[in-house]
Amino acid sequence: QKEVEQNSGPLSVPEGAIASLNCTYSDRVSQSFFWYRQYSGKSPELIMSIYSNGDKEDGRFTAQLNKASQYVSLLIRDSQPSDSATYLCAVNAGAGKSTFGDGTTLTVKP
Amino acid sequence: DAGVIQSPRHEVTEMGQEVTLRCKPISGHNSLFWYRQTMMRGLELLIYFNNNVPIDDSGMPEDRFSAKMPNASFSTLKIQPSEPRDSAVYFCASSLLATDTQYFGPGTRLTVL
């Protein structure tokens, strides 16, 4: 079992819809959770970080964390073609390094 | 503020040659990470440093790979000798603390012929 697993994708949604990206992790002591966005040919950039159970909202993005279920998700409301990218989930167990999932590629169709 | 700086942006070399990738982290950041990204294996952590000291190099694939951080503003990743399977995009990232958000450089696209 991988330490961090994401929807295999690719995920395709119409413009204006809600895109839901999911991530599960295996280390129960994980403390910090991150969502990065990576456009094709570019480097990953942070979208959201979340540290405690519940929801965290930033504009059209909402991160949801459930430590009991070892699950973190990212919702993108009113999806735009510019949201088309690969989304990477990263989990940090406090030992220093973050472990990244393989990513989910999202395509938003106009 | 300048972000993480990497050089070169592209490197094409022949098998057996030595390759050196360079990284300048964001000023004030205490942690530096080297990653390799391929379609097959995704984003892999090779090594990371805290305060210029290597903490975890378990991701370094072989003895052909070595990394140094002689000071807080500079790090190198060296591959000697290079092989075609080393072809990938190599990212450097830095963060204030190892558990914090990481800021990635633009990457070095390495092609070994």
PDB file of N, CA and C in Angstrom, chain A residues 32 34 36 38 42-44 46 88 92 94-98 100 102, chain B residues 35 37 41 43 45 48 56 58 91 98-102 104-106:
ATOM      1  N   SER A  32       0.340  17.330   8.918  1.00  0.00           N
ATOM      2  CA  SER A  32       0.183  18.443   7.981  1.00  0.00           C
ATOM      3  C   SER A  32      -0.199  17.883   6.622  1.00  0.00           C
ATOM      4  N   PHE A  34      -1.268  18.967   2.488  1.00  0.00           N
ATOM      5  CA  PHE A  34      -1.124  20.014   1.489  1.00  0.00           C
ATOM      6  C   PHE A  34      -1.707  19.561   0.165  1.00  0.00           C
ATOM      7  N   TYR A  36      -1.162  20.640  -3.804  1.00  0.00           N
ATOM      8  CA  TYR A  36      -0.386  21.409  -4.767  1.00  0.00           C
ATOM      9  C   TYR A  36      -1.026  21.244  -6.140  1.00  0.00           C
ATOM     10  N   GLN A  38      -0.110  21.460 -10.247  1.00  0.00           N
ATOM     11  CA  GLN A  38       1.009  21.464 -11.181  1.00  0.00           C
ATOM     12  C   GLN A  38       0.473  21.520 -12.603  1.00  0.00           C
ATOM     13  N   LYS A  42       5.309  22.717 -15.682  1.00  0.00           N
ATOM     14  CA  LYS A  42       5.628  23.676 -14.614  1.00  0.00           C
ATOM     15  C   LYS A  42       5.915  22.949 -13.316  1.00  0.00           C
ATOM     16  N   SER A  43       6.279  23.704 -12.302  1.00  0.00           N
ATOM     17  CA  SER A  43       6.557  23.104 -11.000  1.00  0.00           C
ATOM     18  C   SER A  43       5.318  23.151 -10.112  1.00  0.00           C
ATOM     19  N   PRO A  44       5.250  22.285  -9.119  1.00  0.00           N
ATOM     20  CA  PRO A  44       4.099  22.303  -8.200  1.00  0.00           C
ATOM     21  C   PRO A  44       4.035  23.611  -7.409  1.00  0.00           C
ATOM     22  N   LEU A  46       1.630  25.529  -4.170  1.00  0.00           N
ATOM     23  CA  LEU A  46       0.666  25.259  -3.112  1.00  0.00           C
ATOM     24  C   LEU A  46      -0.676  25.921  -3.385  1.00  0.00           C
ATOM     25  N   LEU A  88      -1.651  17.452  -6.688  1.00  0.00           N
ATOM     26  CA  LEU A  88      -0.846  16.560  -5.857  1.00  0.00           C
ATOM     27  C   LEU A  88      -1.212  16.734  -4.389  1.00  0.00           C
ATOM     28  N   ASN A  92       2.525  15.161   5.653  1.00  0.00           N
ATOM     29  CA  ASN A  92       3.730  15.249   6.467  1.00  0.00           C
ATOM     30  C   ASN A  92       3.441  14.670   7.851  1.00  0.00           C
ATOM     31  N   GLY A  94       5.431  14.755  10.354  1.00  0.00           N
ATOM     32  CA  GLY A  94       6.155  15.430  11.414  1.00  0.00           C
ATOM     33  C   GLY A  94       7.606  15.023  11.514  1.00  0.00           C
ATOM     34  N   ALA A  95       8.006  14.045  10.708  1.00  0.00           N
ATOM     35  CA  ALA A  95       9.402  13.617  10.749  1.00  0.00           C
ATOM     36  C   ALA A  95      10.271  14.457   9.827  1.00  0.00           C
ATOM     37  N   GLY A  96       9.649  15.414   9.179  1.00  0.00           N
ATOM     38  CA  GLY A  96      10.410  16.300   8.317  1.00  0.00           C
ATOM     39  C   GLY A  96       9.910  16.279   6.893  1.00  0.00           C
ATOM     40  N   LYS A  97      10.026  15.162   6.241  1.00  0.00           N
ATOM     41  CA  LYS A  97       9.712  15.147   4.820  1.00  0.00           C
ATOM     42  C   LYS A  97       8.227  14.920   4.577  1.00  0.00           C
ATOM     43  N   SER A  98       7.733  15.513   3.496  1.00  0.00           N
ATOM     44  CA  SER A  98       6.365  15.270   3.051  1.00  0.00           C
ATOM     45  C   SER A  98       6.381  14.166   2.012  1.00  0.00           C
ATOM     46  N   PHE A 100       4.391  12.673  -1.216  1.00  0.00           N
ATOM     47  CA  PHE A 100       3.455  13.102  -2.249  1.00  0.00           C
ATOM     48  C   PHE A 100       2.733  11.904  -2.856  1.00  0.00           C
ATOM     49  N   ASP A 102       0.624  10.357  -6.265  1.00  0.00           N
ATOM     50  CA  ASP A 102       0.972  10.357  -7.690  1.00  0.00           C
ATOM     51  C   ASP A 102       0.246  11.445  -8.475  1.00  0.00           C
TER      52      ASP A 102
ATOM     53  N   TYR B  35      13.946  16.661  -5.519  1.00  0.00           N
ATOM     54  CA  TYR B  35      12.986  15.691  -6.025  1.00  0.00           C
ATOM     55  C   TYR B  35      13.321  15.333  -7.466  1.00  0.00           C
ATOM     56  N   GLN B  37      11.099  13.838 -10.882  1.00  0.00           N
ATOM     57  CA  GLN B  37       9.750  13.551 -11.365  1.00  0.00           C
ATOM     58  C   GLN B  37       9.791  12.910 -12.734  1.00  0.00           C
ATOM     59  N   ARG B  41       7.122   7.217 -12.314  1.00  0.00           N
ATOM     60  CA  ARG B  41       7.312   7.128 -10.859  1.00  0.00           C
ATOM     61  C   ARG B  41       6.790   8.340 -10.095  1.00  0.00           C
ATOM     62  N   LEU B  43       6.513  12.020  -8.419  1.00  0.00           N
ATOM     63  CA  LEU B  43       7.437  12.909  -7.728  1.00  0.00           C
ATOM     64  C   LEU B  43       8.100  12.132  -6.591  1.00  0.00           C
ATOM     65  N   LEU B  45      11.081  12.011  -3.608  1.00  0.00           N
ATOM     66  CA  LEU B  45      12.042  12.752  -2.802  1.00  0.00           C
ATOM     67  C   LEU B  45      13.377  12.018  -2.819  1.00  0.00           C
ATOM     68  N   TYR B  48      16.804  15.423   1.632  1.00  0.00           N
ATOM     69  CA  TYR B  48      16.513  16.753   2.123  1.00  0.00           C
ATOM     70  C   TYR B  48      17.490  17.129   3.232  1.00  0.00           C
ATOM     71  N   ASP B  56      17.835  13.017   5.443  1.00  0.00           N
ATOM     72  CA  ASP B  56      17.303  11.762   4.915  1.00  0.00           C
ATOM     73  C   ASP B  56      17.690  11.641   3.447  1.00  0.00           C
ATOM     74  N   SER B  58      17.490   8.578   1.924  1.00  0.00           N
ATOM     75  CA  SER B  58      17.029   7.233   1.580  1.00  0.00           C
ATOM     76  C   SER B  58      16.451   7.146   0.172  1.00  0.00           C
ATOM     77  N   PHE B  91      13.544  18.682  -9.404  1.00  0.00           N
ATOM     78  CA  PHE B  91      13.085  19.889  -8.726  1.00  0.00           C
ATOM     79  C   PHE B  91      13.839  20.067  -7.413  1.00  0.00           C
ATOM     80  N   ALA B  98      10.895  21.999   7.839  1.00  0.00           N
ATOM     81  CA  ALA B  98      10.683  20.806   7.009  1.00  0.00           C
ATOM     82  C   ALA B  98       9.216  20.413   6.937  1.00  0.00           C
ATOM     83  N   THR B  99       8.438  20.796   7.947  1.00  0.00           N
ATOM     84  CA  THR B  99       7.034  20.401   7.971  1.00  0.00           C
ATOM     85  C   THR B  99       6.128  21.420   7.295  1.00  0.00           C
ATOM     86  N   ASP B 100       6.710  22.500   6.811  1.00  0.00           N
ATOM     87  CA  ASP B 100       5.922  23.588   6.223  1.00  0.00           C
ATOM     88  C   ASP B 100       5.706  23.428   4.726  1.00  0.00           C
ATOM     89  N   THR B 101       4.995  24.377   4.186  1.00  0.00           N
ATOM     90  CA  THR B 101       4.797  24.457   2.740  1.00  0.00           C
ATOM     91  C   THR B 101       6.138  24.502   2.039  1.00  0.00           C
ATOM     92  N   GLN B 102       6.231  23.753   0.971  1.00  0.00           N
ATOM     93  CA  GLN B 102       7.456  23.761   0.180  1.00  0.00           C
ATOM     94  C   GLN B 102       7.251  24.627  -1.059  1.00  0.00           C
ATOM     95  N   PHE B 104       8.697  25.329  -4.730  1.00  0.00           N
ATOM     96  CA  PHE B 104       9.478  24.614  -5.730  1.00  0.00           C
ATOM     97  C   PHE B 104      10.151  25.573  -6.704  1.00  0.00           C
ATOM     98  N   GLY B 105      11.344  25.178  -7.133  1.00  0.00           N
ATOM     99  CA  GLY B 105      11.992  25.872  -8.231  1.00  0.00           C
ATOM    100  C   GLY B 105      11.386  25.435  -9.555  1.00  0.00           C
ATOM    101  N   PRO B 106      11.837  26.035 -10.658  1.00  0.00           N
ATOM    102  CA  PRO B 106      11.270  25.737 -11.975  1.00  0.00           C
ATOM    103  C   PRO B 106      11.662  24.368 -12.512  1.00  0.00           C
TER     104      PRO B 106
END
